[in-house]
PDB file of C-alpha atoms in Angstrom:
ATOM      1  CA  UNK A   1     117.371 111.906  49.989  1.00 56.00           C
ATOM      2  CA  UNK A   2     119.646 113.064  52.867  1.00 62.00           C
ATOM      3  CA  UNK A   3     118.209 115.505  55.702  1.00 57.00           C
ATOM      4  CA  UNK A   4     120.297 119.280  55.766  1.00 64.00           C
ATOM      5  CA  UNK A   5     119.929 119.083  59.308  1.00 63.00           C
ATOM      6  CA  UNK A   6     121.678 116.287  61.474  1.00 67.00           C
ATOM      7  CA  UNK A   7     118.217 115.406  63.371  1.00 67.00           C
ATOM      8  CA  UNK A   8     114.979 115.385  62.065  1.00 71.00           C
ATOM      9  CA  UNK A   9     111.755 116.081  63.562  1.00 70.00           C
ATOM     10  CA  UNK A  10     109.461 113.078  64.725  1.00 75.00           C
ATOM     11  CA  UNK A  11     107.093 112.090  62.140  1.00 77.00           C
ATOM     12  CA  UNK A  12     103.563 113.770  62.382  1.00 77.00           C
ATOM     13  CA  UNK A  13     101.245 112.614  64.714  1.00 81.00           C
ATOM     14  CA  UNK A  14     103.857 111.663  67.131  1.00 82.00           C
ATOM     15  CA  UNK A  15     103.701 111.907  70.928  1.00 83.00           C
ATOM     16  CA  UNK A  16     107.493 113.178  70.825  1.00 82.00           C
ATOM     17  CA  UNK A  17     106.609 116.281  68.171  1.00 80.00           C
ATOM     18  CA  UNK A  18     105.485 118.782  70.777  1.00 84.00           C
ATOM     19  CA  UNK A  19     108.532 118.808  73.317  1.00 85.00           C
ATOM     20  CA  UNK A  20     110.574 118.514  70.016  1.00 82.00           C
ATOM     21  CA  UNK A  21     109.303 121.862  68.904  1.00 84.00           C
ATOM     22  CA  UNK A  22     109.277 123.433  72.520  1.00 90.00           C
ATOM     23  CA  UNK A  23     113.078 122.595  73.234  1.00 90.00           C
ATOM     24  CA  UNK A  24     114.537 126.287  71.293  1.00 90.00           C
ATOM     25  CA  UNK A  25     111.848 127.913  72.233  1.00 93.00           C
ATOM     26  CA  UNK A  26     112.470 127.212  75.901  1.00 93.00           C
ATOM     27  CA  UNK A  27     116.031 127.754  75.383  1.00 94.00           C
ATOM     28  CA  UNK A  28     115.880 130.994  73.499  1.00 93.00           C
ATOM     29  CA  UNK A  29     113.468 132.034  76.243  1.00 91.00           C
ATOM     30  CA  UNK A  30     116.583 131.322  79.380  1.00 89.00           C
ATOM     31  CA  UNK A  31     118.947 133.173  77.258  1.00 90.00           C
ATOM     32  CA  UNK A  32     116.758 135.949  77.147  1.00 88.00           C
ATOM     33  CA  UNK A  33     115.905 135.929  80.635  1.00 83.00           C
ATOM     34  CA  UNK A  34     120.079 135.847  81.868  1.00 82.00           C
ATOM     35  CA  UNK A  35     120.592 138.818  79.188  1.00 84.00           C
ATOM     36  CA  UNK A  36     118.150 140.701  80.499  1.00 81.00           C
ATOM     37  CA  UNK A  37     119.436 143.305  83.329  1.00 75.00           C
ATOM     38  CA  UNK A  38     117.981 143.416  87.010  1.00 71.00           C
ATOM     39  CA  UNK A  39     118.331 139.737  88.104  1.00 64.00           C
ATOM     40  CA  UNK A  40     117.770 138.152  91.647  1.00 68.00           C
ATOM     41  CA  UNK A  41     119.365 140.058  94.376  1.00 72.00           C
ATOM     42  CA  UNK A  42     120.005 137.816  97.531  1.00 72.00           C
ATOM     43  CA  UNK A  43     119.973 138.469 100.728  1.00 70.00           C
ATOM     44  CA  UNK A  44     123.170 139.865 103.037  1.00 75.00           C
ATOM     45  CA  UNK A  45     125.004 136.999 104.410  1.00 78.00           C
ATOM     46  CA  UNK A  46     124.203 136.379 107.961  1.00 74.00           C
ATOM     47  CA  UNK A  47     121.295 135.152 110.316  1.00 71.00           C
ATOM     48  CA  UNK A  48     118.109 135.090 108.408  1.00 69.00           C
ATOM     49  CA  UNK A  49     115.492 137.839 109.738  1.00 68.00           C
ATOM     50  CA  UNK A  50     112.961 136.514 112.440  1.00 69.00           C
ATOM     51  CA  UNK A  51     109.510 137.791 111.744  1.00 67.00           C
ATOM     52  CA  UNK A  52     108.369 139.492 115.465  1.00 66.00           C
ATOM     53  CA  UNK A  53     104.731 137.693 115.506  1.00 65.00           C
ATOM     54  CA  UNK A  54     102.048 139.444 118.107  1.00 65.00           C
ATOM     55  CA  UNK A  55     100.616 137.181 120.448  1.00 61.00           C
ATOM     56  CA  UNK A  56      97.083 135.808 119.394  1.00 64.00           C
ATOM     57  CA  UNK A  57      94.305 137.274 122.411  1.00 66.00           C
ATOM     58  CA  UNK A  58      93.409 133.905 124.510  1.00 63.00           C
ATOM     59  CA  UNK A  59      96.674 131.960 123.324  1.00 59.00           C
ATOM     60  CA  UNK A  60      97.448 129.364 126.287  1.00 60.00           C
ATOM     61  CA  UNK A  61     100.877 130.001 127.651  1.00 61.00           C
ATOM     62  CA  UNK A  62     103.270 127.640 129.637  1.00 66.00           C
ATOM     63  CA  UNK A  63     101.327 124.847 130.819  1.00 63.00           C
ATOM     64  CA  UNK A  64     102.711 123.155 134.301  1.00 71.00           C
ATOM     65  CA  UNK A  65     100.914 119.922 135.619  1.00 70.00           C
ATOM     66  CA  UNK A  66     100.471 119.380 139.433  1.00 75.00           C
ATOM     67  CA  UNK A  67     102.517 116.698 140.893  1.00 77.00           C
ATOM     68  CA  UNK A  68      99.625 114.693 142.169  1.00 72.00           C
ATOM     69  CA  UNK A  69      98.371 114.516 138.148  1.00 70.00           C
ATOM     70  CA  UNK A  70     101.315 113.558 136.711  1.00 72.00           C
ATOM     71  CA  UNK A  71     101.338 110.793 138.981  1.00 75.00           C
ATOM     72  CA  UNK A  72      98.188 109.318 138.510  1.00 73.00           C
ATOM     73  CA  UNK A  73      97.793 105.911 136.711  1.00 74.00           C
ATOM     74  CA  UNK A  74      96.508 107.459 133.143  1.00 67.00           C
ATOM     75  CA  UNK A  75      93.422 104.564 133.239  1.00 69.00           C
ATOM     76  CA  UNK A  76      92.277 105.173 136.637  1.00 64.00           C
ATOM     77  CA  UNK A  77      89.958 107.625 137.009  1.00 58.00           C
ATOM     78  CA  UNK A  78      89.167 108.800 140.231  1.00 58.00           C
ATOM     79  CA  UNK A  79      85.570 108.079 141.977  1.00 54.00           C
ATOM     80  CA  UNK A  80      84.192 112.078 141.759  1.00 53.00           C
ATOM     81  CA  UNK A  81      85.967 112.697 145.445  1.00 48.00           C
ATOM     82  CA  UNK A  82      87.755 116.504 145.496  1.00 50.00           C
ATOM     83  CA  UNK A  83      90.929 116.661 147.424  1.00 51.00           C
ATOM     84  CA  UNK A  84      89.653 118.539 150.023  1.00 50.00           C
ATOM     85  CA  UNK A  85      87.274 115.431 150.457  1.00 48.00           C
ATOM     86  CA  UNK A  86      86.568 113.868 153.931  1.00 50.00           C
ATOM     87  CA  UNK A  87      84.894 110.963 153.117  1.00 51.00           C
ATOM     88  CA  UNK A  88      86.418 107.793 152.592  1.00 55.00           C
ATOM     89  CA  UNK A  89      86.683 105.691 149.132  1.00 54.00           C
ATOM     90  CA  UNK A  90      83.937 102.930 148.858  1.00 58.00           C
ATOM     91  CA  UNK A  91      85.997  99.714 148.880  1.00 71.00           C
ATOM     92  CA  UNK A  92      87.842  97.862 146.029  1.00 78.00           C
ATOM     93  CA  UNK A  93      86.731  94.316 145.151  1.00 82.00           C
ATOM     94  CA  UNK A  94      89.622  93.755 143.249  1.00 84.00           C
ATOM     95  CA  UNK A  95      92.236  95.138 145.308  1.00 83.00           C
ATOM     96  CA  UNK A  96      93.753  97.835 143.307  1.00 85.00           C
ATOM     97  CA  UNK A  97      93.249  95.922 139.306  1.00 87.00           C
ATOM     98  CA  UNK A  98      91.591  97.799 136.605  1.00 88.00           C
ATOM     99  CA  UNK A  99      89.958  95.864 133.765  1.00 88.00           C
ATOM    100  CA  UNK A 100      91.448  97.816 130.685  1.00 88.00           C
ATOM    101  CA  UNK A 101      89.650  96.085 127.869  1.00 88.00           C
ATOM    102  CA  UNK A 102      89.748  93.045 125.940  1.00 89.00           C
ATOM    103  CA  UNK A 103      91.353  91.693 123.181  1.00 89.00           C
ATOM    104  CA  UNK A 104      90.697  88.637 120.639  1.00 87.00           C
ATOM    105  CA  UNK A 105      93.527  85.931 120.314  1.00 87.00           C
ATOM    106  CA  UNK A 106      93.163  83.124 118.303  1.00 86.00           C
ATOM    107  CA  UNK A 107      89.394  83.472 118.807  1.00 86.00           C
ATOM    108  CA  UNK A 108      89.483  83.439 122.040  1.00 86.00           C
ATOM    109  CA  UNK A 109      88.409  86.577 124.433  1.00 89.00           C
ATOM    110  CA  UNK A 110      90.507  88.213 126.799  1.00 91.00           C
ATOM    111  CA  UNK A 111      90.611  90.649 129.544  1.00 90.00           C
ATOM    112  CA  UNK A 112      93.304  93.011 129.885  1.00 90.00           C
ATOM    113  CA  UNK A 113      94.106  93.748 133.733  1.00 90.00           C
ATOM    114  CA  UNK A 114      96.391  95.808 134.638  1.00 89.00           C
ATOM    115  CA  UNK A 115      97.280  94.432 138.270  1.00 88.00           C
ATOM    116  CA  UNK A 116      97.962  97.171 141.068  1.00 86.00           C
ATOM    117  CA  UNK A 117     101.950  96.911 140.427  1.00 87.00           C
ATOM    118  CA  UNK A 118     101.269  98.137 137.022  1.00 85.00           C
ATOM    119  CA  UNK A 119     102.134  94.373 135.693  1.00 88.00           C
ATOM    120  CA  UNK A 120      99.200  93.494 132.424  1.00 90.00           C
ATOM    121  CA  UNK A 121      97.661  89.798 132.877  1.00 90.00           C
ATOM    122  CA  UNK A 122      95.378  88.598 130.116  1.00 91.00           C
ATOM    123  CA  UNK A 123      92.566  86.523 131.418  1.00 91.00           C
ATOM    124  CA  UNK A 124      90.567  84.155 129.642  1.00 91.00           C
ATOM    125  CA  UNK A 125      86.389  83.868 130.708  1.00 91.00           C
ATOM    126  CA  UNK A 126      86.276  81.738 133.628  1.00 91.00           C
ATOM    127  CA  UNK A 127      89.549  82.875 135.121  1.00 92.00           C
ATOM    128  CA  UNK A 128      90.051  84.733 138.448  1.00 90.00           C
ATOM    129  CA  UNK A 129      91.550  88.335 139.189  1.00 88.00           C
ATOM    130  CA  UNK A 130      91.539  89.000 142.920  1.00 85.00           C
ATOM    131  CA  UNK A 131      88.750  85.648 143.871  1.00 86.00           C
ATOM    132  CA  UNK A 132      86.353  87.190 141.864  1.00 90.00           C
ATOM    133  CA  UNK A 133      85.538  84.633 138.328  1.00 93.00           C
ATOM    134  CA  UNK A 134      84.748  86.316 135.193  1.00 92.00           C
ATOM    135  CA  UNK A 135      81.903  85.493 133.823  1.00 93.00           C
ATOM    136  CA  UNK A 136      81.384  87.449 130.970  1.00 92.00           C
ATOM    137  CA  UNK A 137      83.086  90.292 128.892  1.00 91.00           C
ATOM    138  CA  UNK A 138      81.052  92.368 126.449  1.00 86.00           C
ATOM    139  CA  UNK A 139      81.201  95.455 124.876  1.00 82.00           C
ATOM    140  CA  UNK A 140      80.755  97.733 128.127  1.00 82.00           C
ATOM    141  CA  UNK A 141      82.696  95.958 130.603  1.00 88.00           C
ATOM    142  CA  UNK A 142      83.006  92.341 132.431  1.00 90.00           C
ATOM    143  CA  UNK A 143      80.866  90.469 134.697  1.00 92.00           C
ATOM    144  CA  UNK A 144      82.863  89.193 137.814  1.00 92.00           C
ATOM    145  CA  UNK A 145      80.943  86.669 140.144  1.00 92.00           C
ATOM    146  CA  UNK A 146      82.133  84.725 143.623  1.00 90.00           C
ATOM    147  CA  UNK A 147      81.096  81.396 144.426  1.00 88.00           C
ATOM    148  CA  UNK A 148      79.154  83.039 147.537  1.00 89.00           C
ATOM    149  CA  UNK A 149      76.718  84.216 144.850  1.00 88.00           C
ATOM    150  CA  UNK A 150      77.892  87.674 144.533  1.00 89.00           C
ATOM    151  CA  UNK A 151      77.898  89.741 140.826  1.00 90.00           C
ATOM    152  CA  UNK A 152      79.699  92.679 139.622  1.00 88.00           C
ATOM    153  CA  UNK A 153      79.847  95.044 136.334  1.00 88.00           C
ATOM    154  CA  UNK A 154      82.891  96.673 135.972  1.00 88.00           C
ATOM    155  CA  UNK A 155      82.994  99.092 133.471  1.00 88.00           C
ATOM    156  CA  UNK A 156      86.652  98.982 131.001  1.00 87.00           C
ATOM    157  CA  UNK A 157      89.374 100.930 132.464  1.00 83.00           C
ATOM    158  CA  UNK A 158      87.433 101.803 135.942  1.00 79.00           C
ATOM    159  CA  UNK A 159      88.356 100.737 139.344  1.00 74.00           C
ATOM    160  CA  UNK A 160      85.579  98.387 140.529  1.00 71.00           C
ATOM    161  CA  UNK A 161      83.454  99.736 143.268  1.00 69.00           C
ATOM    162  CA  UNK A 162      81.561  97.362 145.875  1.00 61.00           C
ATOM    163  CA  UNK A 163      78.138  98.835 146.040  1.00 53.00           C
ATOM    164  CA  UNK A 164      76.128  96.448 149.165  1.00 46.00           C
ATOM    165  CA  UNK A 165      77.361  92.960 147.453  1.00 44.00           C
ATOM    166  CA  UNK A 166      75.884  94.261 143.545  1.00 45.00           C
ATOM    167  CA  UNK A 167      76.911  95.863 141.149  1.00 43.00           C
ATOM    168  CA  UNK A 168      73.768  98.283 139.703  1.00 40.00           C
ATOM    169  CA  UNK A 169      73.894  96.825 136.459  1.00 43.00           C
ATOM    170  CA  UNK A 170      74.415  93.014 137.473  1.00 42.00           C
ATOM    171  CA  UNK A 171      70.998  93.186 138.806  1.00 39.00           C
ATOM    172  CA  UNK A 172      69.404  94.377 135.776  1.00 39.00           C
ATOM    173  CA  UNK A 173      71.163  91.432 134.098  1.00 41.00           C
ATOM    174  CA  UNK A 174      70.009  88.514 135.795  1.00 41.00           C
ATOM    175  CA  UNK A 175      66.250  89.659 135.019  1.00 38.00           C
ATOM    176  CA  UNK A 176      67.127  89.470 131.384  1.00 36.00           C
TER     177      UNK A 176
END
């Protein structure tokens, strides 16, 4: 037997029935919708409209940085002293480096100093930056030690500060 229609609905229990029997509904429903009177009104032509928003109470205006800021190595903290300060800086072992970290290649350790010309060395434990030797590198900083017997902690991305020959915390380390 030969269908009337020239398609035939998917056989029952198909995945394909529903959207079969949705597609003139859906259609009947657009026609009715562009029949219908009152459609979209756009816009005039021209600039779109700016919506005037207040300002929020407390919202931080224009923000301008002092010179001396903006020119300060981003890793270098200073030592606490104001600007107004009198006293001088204590001195710098390692003449202007800053440990910045470590990193691990190819299982080996290895410090990250920035040198005072902005230039990035990576140095391996036993290696020198400025005659001190690094000893050590842990999670909080690296030991530094000179063959006169002297020790020094410096903390990641601090300047290292000469405090009488010792660091605080390479005391505390030899008694462990």
């Amino acid at each position: 037997m030969t269908p009337r229609f020239p398609f035939s609905l998917p056989p029952h229990g198909s995945p394909a029935r529903l959207p079969a029997l949705l597609v003139p509904l859906l259609g009947g429903l657009a026609v009715v919708q562009l029949l219908l009177p009152g459609g979209i009104s756009l816009p005039p032509a021209g600039a779109p409209a700016r919506l005037a928003m207040p300002a929020l109470p407390g919202e931080p205006g224009t923000v301008s940085v002092p010179p001396q800021l903006a020119q300060r190595l981003l890793f270098a903290p200073t030592a606490g002293a104001g600007a107004g300060s009198t006293t001088t800086a204590p001195p710098d072992p390692l003449g202007g480096a800053i440990i910045a970290g470590t990193l691990r290649r190819r299982g080996a350790m290895l410090a990250v100093v920035q040198m005072p010309d902005r230039s990035v060395r990576y140095v391996a434990r036993g290696g020198t930056v400025a005659d001190w030797r690094i000893v050590g590198l842990d999670h909080g900083g690296a030991r530094l030690a000179r063959p006169s017997g002297e020790t020094l902690t410096v903390p990641y991305g601090t300047r290292a500060v000469a405090a009488g020959g010792q660091s605080p915390n390479s005391s505390a380390e030899e008694e462990q």
